[in-house]
Amino acid sequence: MENPKNDAGASVPAKVHSSEQVAVEIPETAHQISQDSWFQVGFVLTTGINSAYVLGYSAAVMVPLGWVGGVVGLIAATAISLYANALIAKLHEFGGKRHIRYRDLAGFIYGRKAYALTWTLQYVNLFMINVGYVILAGQALKAIYILFRDDNEMKLPYFIAIAGFACGIFAIGIPHLSALRVWLGFSTFFSLVYIVIAFVLSLRDGIKDPARDYGIPGTTVGRIFTTIGASANLVFAFNTGMLPEIQATVKQPAVKNMMKGLYFQFTVGVVPLYAVVFMGYWAYGSSASSYLLNSVSGPVWVKTTANIAAFLQTVIALHIFASPMYEYLDTKYGIKGSTLALRNLSFRVVVRGGYLTLTTLLAALLPFLGDFMSLTGAISTFPLTFILANHMYLVAKGNKLVSLQKLWHWLNVCFFGFMSIAAAIAALRLIAVDSKTYD
């Protein structure tokens, strides 16, 4: 549905009314929408779950949960994540309007307060994901440095700063999410490089040294907290927190095409993740590193190649999760047209550069990747992807749902609400403990 026109024929913001009769202004977007195939959107989603974060899940998920808990947890997280994302995707055109932002959908269903709350949760989620990406990119660069000069003169925060600068350069040159196009192909290639290398070298190490411990480390109390934190890592692995923004780029029929993209993500897309996570844990057990390429042994040039691929893929993947922030700023200040136009270029240098400078600073101050994944999953991924998705669907489809279906959605809301609180407490405890022992 098109926005109404003013007397001059220009688009004016559409107004969405909740049951509270509170208007929320929905601005036109400065970014490109409705142009991409479901296949391209599927690769955007797959790029997110097979980013260099996968190199940390052996330690962040499997070590705290063990074989049974880890395998069952990953499979269960895959299923419930597909279900929750499908709920959001099916509401994309609810009420005869196409909701191209998560907050737009929440505002349409609930009103102004929910609009603001959803916006806050989403940008906290995306900002923390981007902090993690900068940490990952810095770890990849430091791993390369250590391969050639293990003198510890260059600290991790230095490499994080270099990584942040590289991410800023890329952000300035790519105007919007749809413009990634060929870069998604590069991203997929880079992902396969480090995943295949990590898989093969882990397999090689596991065969050479079969003696390893699969016991869950820590005290009884510590295990409880790490198990809860691992549950947040599970949902973090499969969810973007920006599904409507990604769905906005897909061609019509938007719901049908988005469902194709989701099925692609949660079938073909999860195979590389499963392979490297299970192999890493099989090879190293409870001693698996939070960055798997630090655990593997093999030719220096092979490990260097894997780390370079991880660094480059991370730069591309970060742009996906930063794009809602870029879209908001570009729309607010009318940044459209040529990427190289002086006004547009200078705006991106200052604004996107400033955003990534802040991201990089936080990454350098607290470089605890696993803890950041847990905290992000707890305070934003659980509420956005599971609590809000189930409740929005319940409100939107309430009259069409039978009592059993309503009960099911309410159980989901309550269960994931409890998990969100518990996981946030566990993540904050982990950060406090790691801060005391970090060298």
mmCIF file of N, CA, C and O in Angstrom, residues 292-389:
data_model
loop_
_atom_site.group_PDB
_atom_site.id
_atom_site.type_symbol
_atom_site.label_atom_id
_atom_site.label_comp_id
_atom_site.label_asym_id
_atom_site.label_seq_id
_atom_site.Cartn_x
_atom_site.Cartn_y
_atom_site.Cartn_z
ATOM 1 N N LEU A 292 38.209 -21.091 17.118
ATOM 2 C CA LEU A 292 38.672 -22.441 16.802
ATOM 3 C C LEU A 292 40.007 -22.464 16.060
ATOM 4 O O LEU A 292 40.810 -23.393 16.246
ATOM 5 N N LEU A 293 40.283 -21.464 15.251
ATOM 6 C CA LEU A 293 41.532 -21.455 14.492
ATOM 7 C C LEU A 293 42.747 -21.287 15.401
ATOM 8 O O LEU A 293 43.883 -21.497 14.952
ATOM 9 N N ASN A 294 42.531 -20.910 16.661
ATOM 10 C CA ASN A 294 43.635 -20.873 17.622
ATOM 11 C C ASN A 294 43.955 -22.255 18.174
ATOM 12 O O ASN A 294 45.013 -22.453 18.779
ATOM 13 N N SER A 295 43.037 -23.212 17.986
ATOM 14 C CA SER A 295 43.247 -24.578 18.483
ATOM 15 C C SER A 295 43.916 -25.474 17.453
ATOM 16 O O SER A 295 44.651 -26.388 17.815
ATOM 17 N N VAL A 296 43.659 -25.237 16.178
ATOM 18 C CA VAL A 296 44.110 -26.166 15.142
ATOM 19 C C VAL A 296 45.615 -26.061 14.926
ATOM 20 O O VAL A 296 46.232 -25.020 15.144
ATOM 21 N N SER A 297 46.192 -27.161 14.492
ATOM 22 C CA SER A 297 47.596 -27.183 14.089
ATOM 23 C C SER A 297 47.652 -27.560 12.616
ATOM 24 O O SER A 297 46.795 -28.279 12.106
ATOM 25 N N GLY A 298 48.680 -27.056 11.924
ATOM 26 C CA GLY A 298 48.804 -27.324 10.500
ATOM 27 C C GLY A 298 49.760 -26.339 9.857
ATOM 28 O O GLY A 298 50.365 -25.499 10.550
ATOM 29 N N PRO A 299 49.925 -26.414 8.541
ATOM 30 C CA PRO A 299 50.836 -25.501 7.833
ATOM 31 C C PRO A 299 50.471 -24.044 8.086
ATOM 32 O O PRO A 299 49.290 -23.683 8.121
ATOM 33 N N VAL A 300 51.492 -23.220 8.257
ATOM 34 C CA VAL A 300 51.268 -21.806 8.548
ATOM 35 C C VAL A 300 50.462 -21.134 7.448
ATOM 36 O O VAL A 300 49.542 -20.347 7.709
ATOM 37 N N TRP A 301 50.762 -21.452 6.195
ATOM 38 C CA TRP A 301 50.075 -20.773 5.090
ATOM 39 C C TRP A 301 48.588 -21.133 5.058
ATOM 40 O O TRP A 301 47.751 -20.296 4.692
ATOM 41 N N VAL A 302 48.268 -22.360 5.452
ATOM 42 C CA VAL A 302 46.866 -22.774 5.473
ATOM 43 C C VAL A 302 46.110 -22.025 6.573
ATOM 44 O O VAL A 302 45.011 -21.491 6.355
ATOM 45 N N LYS A 303 46.688 -21.954 7.752
ATOM 46 C CA LYS A 303 46.046 -21.245 8.859
ATOM 47 C C LYS A 303 45.949 -19.747 8.570
ATOM 48 O O LYS A 303 44.961 -19.099 8.923
ATOM 49 N N THR A 304 46.968 -19.212 7.903
ATOM 50 C CA THR A 304 46.928 -17.798 7.517
ATOM 51 C C THR A 304 45.780 -17.533 6.555
ATOM 52 O O THR A 304 45.038 -16.555 6.689
ATOM 53 N N THR A 305 45.618 -18.423 5.571
ATOM 54 C CA THR A 305 44.528 -18.292 4.603
ATOM 55 C C THR A 305 43.168 -18.301 5.300
ATOM 56 O O THR A 305 42.285 -17.493 4.999
ATOM 57 N N ALA A 306 43.007 -19.212 6.255
ATOM 58 C CA ALA A 306 41.736 -19.308 6.979
ATOM 59 C C ALA A 306 41.459 -18.029 7.771
ATOM 60 O O ALA A 306 40.331 -17.526 7.782
ATOM 61 N N ASN A 307 42.476 -17.494 8.412
ATOM 62 C CA ASN A 307 42.288 -16.283 9.207
ATOM 63 C C ASN A 307 42.019 -15.056 8.332
ATOM 64 O O ASN A 307 41.221 -14.194 8.703
ATOM 65 N N ILE A 308 42.664 -14.979 7.198
ATOM 66 C CA ILE A 308 42.390 -13.876 6.265
ATOM 67 C C ILE A 308 40.937 -13.955 5.788
ATOM 68 O O ILE A 308 40.225 -12.945 5.732
ATOM 69 N N ALA A 309 40.492 -15.190 5.455
ATOM 70 C CA ALA A 309 39.106 -15.377 5.007
ATOM 71 C C ALA A 309 38.129 -14.996 6.117
ATOM 72 O O ALA A 309 37.103 -14.351 5.865
ATOM 73 N N ALA A 310 38.435 -15.370 7.360
ATOM 74 C CA ALA A 310 37.564 -15.028 8.486
ATOM 75 C C ALA A 310 37.491 -13.520 8.677
ATOM 76 O O ALA A 310 36.409 -12.962 8.929
ATOM 77 N N PHE A 311 38.608 -12.852 8.544
ATOM 78 C CA PHE A 311 38.632 -11.394 8.681
ATOM 79 C C PHE A 311 37.783 -10.730 7.602
ATOM 80 O O PHE A 311 36.942 -9.866 7.898
ATOM 81 N N LEU A 312 37.987 -11.116 6.356
ATOM 82 C CA LEU A 312 37.267 -10.483 5.246
ATOM 83 C C LEU A 312 35.769 -10.769 5.313
ATOM 84 O O LEU A 312 34.952 -9.879 5.052
ATOM 85 N N GLN A 313 35.405 -12.001 5.665
ATOM 86 C CA GLN A 313 33.980 -12.326 5.765
ATOM 87 C C GLN A 313 33.313 -11.538 6.889
ATOM 88 O O GLN A 313 32.165 -11.108 6.754
ATOM 89 N N THR A 314 34.045 -11.315 7.955
ATOM 90 C CA THR A 314 33.497 -10.570 9.081
ATOM 91 C C THR A 314 33.207 -9.122 8.700
ATOM 92 O O THR A 314 32.187 -8.550 9.117
ATOM 93 N N VAL A 315 34.063 -8.525 7.902
ATOM 94 C CA VAL A 315 33.851 -7.149 7.447
ATOM 95 C C VAL A 315 32.548 -7.052 6.653
ATOM 96 O O VAL A 315 31.766 -6.110 6.819
ATOM 97 N N ILE A 316 32.289 -8.056 5.808
ATOM 98 C CA ILE A 316 31.061 -8.062 5.003
ATOM 99 C C ILE A 316 29.844 -8.317 5.890
ATOM 100 O O ILE A 316 28.822 -7.636 5.779
ATOM 101 N N ALA A 317 29.939 -9.311 6.779
ATOM 102 C CA ALA A 317 28.803 -9.681 7.619
ATOM 103 C C ALA A 317 28.400 -8.545 8.552
ATOM 104 O O ALA A 317 27.207 -8.334 8.806
ATOM 105 N N LEU A 318 29.367 -7.816 9.074
ATOM 106 C CA LEU A 318 29.040 -6.695 9.961
ATOM 107 C C LEU A 318 28.137 -5.694 9.256
ATOM 108 O O LEU A 318 27.230 -5.124 9.872
ATOM 109 N N HIS A 319 28.365 -5.491 7.962
ATOM 110 C CA HIS A 319 27.574 -4.512 7.220
ATOM 111 C C HIS A 319 26.096 -4.896 7.201
ATOM 112 O O HIS A 319 25.228 -4.021 7.207
ATOM 113 N N ILE A 320 25.801 -6.195 7.180
ATOM 114 C CA ILE A 320 24.411 -6.652 7.195
ATOM 115 C C ILE A 320 23.725 -6.189 8.472
ATOM 116 O O ILE A 320 22.623 -5.626 8.456
ATOM 117 N N PHE A 321 24.384 -6.404 9.599
ATOM 118 C CA PHE A 321 23.761 -6.114 10.888
ATOM 119 C C PHE A 321 23.827 -4.633 11.256
ATOM 120 O O PHE A 321 23.132 -4.199 12.177
ATOM 121 N N ALA A 322 24.649 -3.877 10.554
ATOM 122 C CA ALA A 322 24.675 -2.429 10.764
ATOM 123 C C ALA A 322 23.699 -1.712 9.838
ATOM 124 O O ALA A 322 23.397 -0.536 10.056
ATOM 125 N N SER A 323 23.172 -2.404 8.828
ATOM 126 C CA SER A 323 22.363 -1.738 7.809
ATOM 127 C C SER A 323 21.083 -1.094 8.347
ATOM 128 O O SER A 323 20.684 -0.035 7.846
ATOM 129 N N PRO A 324 20.383 -1.657 9.366
ATOM 130 C CA PRO A 324 19.219 -0.928 9.886
ATOM 131 C C PRO A 324 19.583 0.431 10.482
ATOM 132 O O PRO A 324 18.819 1.393 10.344
ATOM 133 N N MET A 325 20.718 0.518 11.152
ATOM 134 C CA MET A 325 21.163 1.810 11.675
ATOM 135 C C MET A 325 21.479 2.763 10.524
ATOM 136 O O MET A 325 21.098 3.942 10.552
ATOM 137 N N TYR A 326 22.151 2.251 9.503
ATOM 138 C CA TYR A 326 22.465 3.093 8.343
ATOM 139 C C TYR A 326 21.188 3.556 7.647
ATOM 140 O O TYR A 326 21.085 4.708 7.209
ATOM 141 N N GLU A 327 20.204 2.646 7.548
ATOM 142 C CA GLU A 327 18.944 2.988 6.883
ATOM 143 C C GLU A 327 18.229 4.103 7.632
ATOM 144 O O GLU A 327 17.697 5.040 7.025
ATOM 145 N N TYR A 328 18.208 4.011 8.939
ATOM 146 C CA TYR A 328 17.555 5.038 9.743
ATOM 147 C C TYR A 328 18.223 6.399 9.540
ATOM 148 O O TYR A 328 17.543 7.411 9.307
ATOM 149 N N LEU A 329 19.541 6.436 9.610
ATOM 150 C CA LEU A 329 20.269 7.702 9.490
ATOM 151 C C LEU A 329 20.167 8.271 8.077
ATOM 152 O O LEU A 329 19.967 9.481 7.895
ATOM 153 N N ASP A 330 20.295 7.403 7.063
ATOM 154 C CA ASP A 330 20.188 7.875 5.676
ATOM 155 C C ASP A 330 18.798 8.413 5.384
ATOM 156 O O ASP A 330 18.636 9.423 4.683
ATOM 157 N N THR A 331 17.768 7.729 5.915
ATOM 158 C CA THR A 331 16.388 8.174 5.710
ATOM 159 C C THR A 331 16.136 9.497 6.429
ATOM 160 O O THR A 331 15.520 10.415 5.867
ATOM 161 N N LYS A 332 16.593 9.604 7.645
ATOM 162 C CA LYS A 332 16.369 10.807 8.448
ATOM 163 C C LYS A 332 16.984 12.040 7.796
ATOM 164 O O LYS A 332 16.392 13.130 7.801
ATOM 165 N N TYR A 333 18.166 11.865 7.188
ATOM 166 C CA TYR A 333 18.874 13.016 6.624
ATOM 167 C C TYR A 333 18.834 13.058 5.089
ATOM 168 O O TYR A 333 19.562 13.826 4.471
ATOM 169 N N GLY A 334 17.980 12.224 4.483
ATOM 170 C CA GLY A 334 17.756 12.294 3.039
ATOM 171 C C GLY A 334 18.963 11.940 2.200
ATOM 172 O O GLY A 334 19.211 12.576 1.160
ATOM 173 N N ILE A 335 19.701 10.917 2.598
ATOM 174 C CA ILE A 335 20.895 10.507 1.854
ATOM 175 C C ILE A 335 20.492 9.490 0.790
ATOM 176 O O ILE A 335 20.302 8.309 1.077
ATOM 177 N N LYS A 336 20.321 9.957 -0.439
ATOM 178 C CA LYS A 336 19.930 9.113 -1.564
ATOM 179 C C LYS A 336 20.853 9.375 -2.743
ATOM 180 O O LYS A 336 21.653 10.302 -2.736
ATOM 181 N N GLY A 337 20.719 8.534 -3.769
ATOM 182 C CA GLY A 337 21.461 8.777 -5.002
ATOM 183 C C GLY A 337 22.838 8.150 -5.000
ATOM 184 O O GLY A 337 23.098 7.160 -4.313
ATOM 185 N N SER A 338 23.733 8.732 -5.773
ATOM 186 C CA SER A 338 25.060 8.170 -6.005
ATOM 187 C C SER A 338 25.863 8.035 -4.713
ATOM 188 O O SER A 338 25.890 8.948 -3.878
ATOM 189 N N THR A 339 26.529 6.898 -4.610
ATOM 190 C CA THR A 339 27.394 6.674 -3.451
ATOM 191 C C THR A 339 28.535 7.670 -3.404
ATOM 192 O O THR A 339 28.992 8.059 -2.325
ATOM 193 N N LEU A 340 28.994 8.114 -4.592
ATOM 194 C CA LEU A 340 30.164 8.978 -4.673
ATOM 195 C C LEU A 340 29.822 10.465 -4.658
ATOM 196 O O LEU A 340 30.725 11.301 -4.727
ATOM 197 N N ALA A 341 28.526 10.795 -4.583
ATOM 198 C CA ALA A 341 28.160 12.210 -4.473
ATOM 199 C C ALA A 341 28.790 12.782 -3.204
ATOM 200 O O ALA A 341 28.801 12.145 -2.158
ATOM 201 N N LEU A 342 29.328 13.996 -3.305
ATOM 202 C CA LEU A 342 30.110 14.571 -2.212
ATOM 203 C C LEU A 342 29.337 14.586 -0.902
ATOM 204 O O LEU A 342 29.867 14.192 0.149
ATOM 205 N N ARG A 343 28.077 15.019 -0.933
ATOM 206 C CA ARG A 343 27.283 15.080 0.304
ATOM 207 C C ARG A 343 27.085 13.687 0.892
ATOM 208 O O ARG A 343 27.230 13.488 2.101
ATOM 209 N N ASN A 344 26.734 12.735 0.029
ATOM 210 C CA ASN A 344 26.500 11.376 0.501
ATOM 211 C C ASN A 344 27.775 10.755 1.060
ATOM 212 O O ASN A 344 27.768 10.103 2.112
ATOM 213 N N LEU A 345 28.874 10.944 0.349
ATOM 214 C CA LEU A 345 30.140 10.362 0.766
ATOM 215 C C LEU A 345 30.613 10.951 2.092
ATOM 216 O O LEU A 345 31.018 10.216 3.008
ATOM 217 N N SER A 346 30.537 12.262 2.213
ATOM 218 C CA SER A 346 30.982 12.911 3.447
ATOM 219 C C SER A 346 30.093 12.521 4.622
ATOM 220 O O SER A 346 30.575 12.332 5.749
ATOM 221 N N PHE A 347 28.784 12.372 4.369
ATOM 222 C CA PHE A 347 27.864 11.955 5.424
ATOM 223 C C PHE A 347 28.235 10.568 5.932
ATOM 224 O O PHE A 347 28.284 10.328 7.147
ATOM 225 N N ARG A 348 28.490 9.654 5.019
ATOM 226 C CA ARG A 348 28.828 8.290 5.424
ATOM 227 C C ARG A 348 30.171 8.241 6.145
ATOM 228 O O ARG A 348 30.342 7.465 7.087
ATOM 229 N N VAL A 349 31.105 9.034 5.707
ATOM 230 C CA VAL A 349 32.404 9.064 6.382
ATOM 231 C C VAL A 349 32.234 9.490 7.836
ATOM 232 O O VAL A 349 32.769 8.861 8.757
ATOM 233 N N VAL A 350 31.463 10.538 8.055
ATOM 234 C CA VAL A 350 31.309 11.080 9.406
ATOM 235 C C VAL A 350 30.395 10.205 10.260
ATOM 236 O O VAL A 350 30.746 9.807 11.384
ATOM 237 N N VAL A 351 29.218 9.883 9.739
ATOM 238 C CA VAL A 351 28.199 9.213 10.552
ATOM 239 C C VAL A 351 28.497 7.719 10.718
ATOM 240 O O VAL A 351 28.533 7.204 11.845
ATOM 241 N N ARG A 352 28.714 7.025 9.610
ATOM 242 C CA ARG A 352 29.021 5.603 9.733
ATOM 243 C C ARG A 352 30.382 5.402 10.399
ATOM 244 O O ARG A 352 30.572 4.467 11.184
ATOM 245 N N GLY A 353 31.318 6.292 10.070
ATOM 246 C CA GLY A 353 32.621 6.209 10.728
ATOM 247 C C GLY A 353 32.509 6.408 12.228
ATOM 248 O O GLY A 353 33.156 5.710 13.020
ATOM 249 N N GLY A 354 31.652 7.330 12.660
ATOM 250 C CA GLY A 354 31.445 7.560 14.079
ATOM 251 C C GLY A 354 30.806 6.375 14.769
ATOM 252 O O GLY A 354 31.202 5.988 15.881
ATOM 253 N N TYR A 355 29.802 5.782 14.113
ATOM 254 C CA TYR A 355 29.130 4.607 14.674
ATOM 255 C C TYR A 355 30.120 3.458 14.873
ATOM 256 O O TYR A 355 30.154 2.813 15.927
ATOM 257 N N LEU A 356 30.957 3.214 13.868
ATOM 258 C CA LEU A 356 31.905 2.104 13.955
ATOM 259 C C LEU A 356 33.062 2.417 14.897
ATOM 260 O O LEU A 356 33.665 1.501 15.465
ATOM 261 N N THR A 357 33.374 3.680 15.069
ATOM 262 C CA THR A 357 34.383 4.053 16.063
ATOM 263 C C THR A 357 33.900 3.696 17.463
ATOM 264 O O THR A 357 34.648 3.131 18.280
ATOM 265 N N LEU A 358 32.643 4.001 17.751
ATOM 266 C CA LEU A 358 32.061 3.655 19.048
ATOM 267 C C LEU A 358 32.011 2.139 19.230
ATOM 268 O O LEU A 358 32.338 1.613 20.308
ATOM 269 N N THR A 359 31.610 1.435 18.179
ATOM 270 C CA THR A 359 31.562 -0.025 18.222
ATOM 271 C C THR A 359 32.941 -0.600 18.515
ATOM 272 O O THR A 359 33.102 -1.505 19.346
ATOM 273 N N THR A 360 33.953 -0.082 17.829
ATOM 274 C CA THR A 360 35.316 -0.574 17.986
ATOM 275 C C THR A 360 35.856 -0.290 19.378
ATOM 276 O O THR A 360 36.547 -1.131 19.975
ATOM 277 N N LEU A 361 35.524 0.861 19.914
ATOM 278 C CA LEU A 361 35.988 1.220 21.254
ATOM 279 C C LEU A 361 35.460 0.237 22.296
ATOM 280 O O LEU A 361 36.211 -0.246 23.151
ATOM 281 N N LEU A 362 34.174 -0.077 22.234
ATOM 282 C CA LEU A 362 33.597 -1.028 23.184
ATOM 283 C C LEU A 362 34.199 -2.418 22.995
ATOM 284 O O LEU A 362 34.471 -3.127 23.968
ATOM 285 N N ALA A 363 34.427 -2.812 21.735
ATOM 286 C CA ALA A 363 35.032 -4.116 21.456
ATOM 287 C C ALA A 363 36.424 -4.214 22.070
ATOM 288 O O ALA A 363 36.807 -5.256 22.612
ATOM 289 N N ALA A 364 37.187 -3.135 21.996
ATOM 290 C CA ALA A 364 38.541 -3.138 22.550
ATOM 291 C C ALA A 364 38.538 -3.155 24.072
ATOM 292 O O ALA A 364 39.433 -3.724 24.709
ATOM 293 N N LEU A 365 37.521 -2.546 24.684
ATOM 294 C CA LEU A 365 37.459 -2.482 26.143
ATOM 295 C C LEU A 365 37.066 -3.824 26.761
ATOM 296 O O LEU A 365 37.564 -4.195 27.825
ATOM 297 N N LEU A 366 36.157 -4.550 26.103
ATOM 298 C CA LEU A 366 35.660 -5.811 26.653
ATOM 299 C C LEU A 366 35.686 -6.911 25.590
ATOM 300 O O LEU A 366 34.647 -7.271 25.032
ATOM 301 N N PRO A 367 36.861 -7.448 25.294
ATOM 302 C CA PRO A 367 36.968 -8.423 24.203
ATOM 303 C C PRO A 367 36.631 -9.854 24.604
ATOM 304 O O PRO A 367 37.409 -10.777 24.392
ATOM 305 N N PHE A 368 35.459 -10.062 25.235
ATOM 306 C CA PHE A 368 35.039 -11.396 25.653
ATOM 307 C C PHE A 368 33.922 -11.864 24.723
ATOM 308 O O PHE A 368 32.741 -11.621 24.982
ATOM 309 N N LEU A 369 34.283 -12.539 23.671
ATOM 310 C CA LEU A 369 33.330 -12.848 22.608
ATOM 311 C C LEU A 369 32.180 -13.729 23.085
ATOM 312 O O LEU A 369 31.016 -13.438 22.843
ATOM 313 N N GLY A 370 32.502 -14.827 23.782
ATOM 314 C CA GLY A 370 31.454 -15.725 24.235
ATOM 315 C C GLY A 370 30.478 -15.049 25.174
ATOM 316 O O GLY A 370 29.267 -15.265 25.106
ATOM 317 N N ASP A 371 30.993 -14.197 26.054
ATOM 318 C CA ASP A 371 30.128 -13.486 26.991
ATOM 319 C C ASP A 371 29.223 -12.499 26.270
ATOM 320 O O ASP A 371 28.061 -12.308 26.645
ATOM 321 N N PHE A 372 29.764 -11.855 25.233
ATOM 322 C CA PHE A 372 28.946 -10.919 24.461
ATOM 323 C C PHE A 372 27.825 -11.647 23.725
ATOM 324 O O PHE A 372 26.708 -11.134 23.627
ATOM 325 N N MET A 373 28.115 -12.839 23.208
ATOM 326 C CA MET A 373 27.070 -13.615 22.554
ATOM 327 C C MET A 373 25.962 -13.961 23.551
ATOM 328 O O MET A 373 24.774 -13.869 23.240
ATOM 329 N N SER A 374 26.360 -14.355 24.756
ATOM 330 C CA SER A 374 25.373 -14.702 25.776
ATOM 331 C C SER A 374 24.519 -13.498 26.158
ATOM 332 O O SER A 374 23.290 -13.596 26.252
ATOM 333 N N LEU A 375 25.168 -12.356 26.385
ATOM 334 C CA LEU A 375 24.426 -11.168 26.800
ATOM 335 C C LEU A 375 23.506 -10.673 25.697
ATOM 336 O O LEU A 375 22.358 -10.272 25.956
ATOM 337 N N THR A 376 23.983 -10.711 24.455
ATOM 338 C CA THR A 376 23.155 -10.289 23.329
ATOM 339 C C THR A 376 21.937 -11.193 23.178
ATOM 340 O O THR A 376 20.811 -10.721 22.980
ATOM 341 N N GLY A 377 22.159 -12.500 23.267
ATOM 342 C CA GLY A 377 21.041 -13.430 23.185
ATOM 343 C C GLY A 377 20.023 -13.212 24.285
ATOM 344 O O GLY A 377 18.819 -13.289 24.066
ATOM 345 N N ALA A 378 20.523 -12.876 25.480
ATOM 346 C CA ALA A 378 19.645 -12.730 26.636
ATOM 347 C C ALA A 378 18.789 -11.475 26.575
ATOM 348 O O ALA A 378 17.566 -11.527 26.762
ATOM 349 N N ILE A 379 19.423 -10.322 26.358
ATOM 350 C CA ILE A 379 18.689 -9.063 26.513
ATOM 351 C C ILE A 379 17.985 -8.593 25.249
ATOM 352 O O ILE A 379 17.136 -7.700 25.319
ATOM 353 N N SER A 380 18.310 -9.199 24.111
ATOM 354 C CA SER A 380 17.648 -8.724 22.892
ATOM 355 C C SER A 380 17.164 -9.835 21.969
ATOM 356 O O SER A 380 16.062 -9.747 21.434
ATOM 357 N N THR A 381 17.958 -10.900 21.749
ATOM 358 C CA THR A 381 17.512 -11.946 20.825
ATOM 359 C C THR A 381 16.308 -12.696 21.376
ATOM 360 O O THR A 381 15.331 -12.950 20.657
ATOM 361 N N PHE A 382 16.350 -13.081 22.639
ATOM 362 C CA PHE A 382 15.180 -13.737 23.246
ATOM 363 C C PHE A 382 13.928 -12.852 23.151
ATOM 364 O O PHE A 382 12.879 -13.297 22.658
ATOM 365 N N PRO A 383 13.996 -11.597 23.607
ATOM 366 C CA PRO A 383 12.778 -10.765 23.519
ATOM 367 C C PRO A 383 12.302 -10.508 22.096
ATOM 368 O O PRO A 383 11.102 -10.587 21.817
ATOM 369 N N LEU A 384 13.225 -10.197 21.187
ATOM 370 C CA LEU A 384 12.832 -9.845 19.820
ATOM 371 C C LEU A 384 12.309 -11.031 19.037
ATOM 372 O O LEU A 384 11.243 -10.973 18.422
ATOM 373 N N THR A 385 13.078 -12.103 19.034
ATOM 374 C CA THR A 385 12.775 -13.206 18.126
ATOM 375 C C THR A 385 11.764 -14.184 18.674
ATOM 376 O O THR A 385 11.032 -14.811 17.911
ATOM 377 N N PHE A 386 11.689 -14.326 19.990
ATOM 378 C CA PHE A 386 10.800 -15.334 20.551
ATOM 379 C C PHE A 386 9.624 -14.734 21.331
ATOM 380 O O PHE A 386 8.476 -15.065 21.065
ATOM 381 N N ILE A 387 9.910 -13.853 22.286
ATOM 382 C CA ILE A 387 8.822 -13.287 23.090
ATOM 383 C C ILE A 387 7.921 -12.413 22.220
ATOM 384 O O ILE A 387 6.704 -12.606 22.142
ATOM 385 N N LEU A 388 8.524 -11.436 21.539
ATOM 386 C CA LEU A 388 7.743 -10.495 20.742
ATOM 387 C C LEU A 388 7.076 -11.173 19.552
ATOM 388 O O LEU A 388 5.925 -10.884 19.227
ATOM 389 N N ALA A 389 7.793 -12.082 18.889
ATOM 390 C CA ALA A 389 7.225 -12.758 17.723
ATOM 391 C C ALA A 389 5.970 -13.533 18.089
ATOM 392 O O ALA A 389 4.936 -13.446 17.406
#
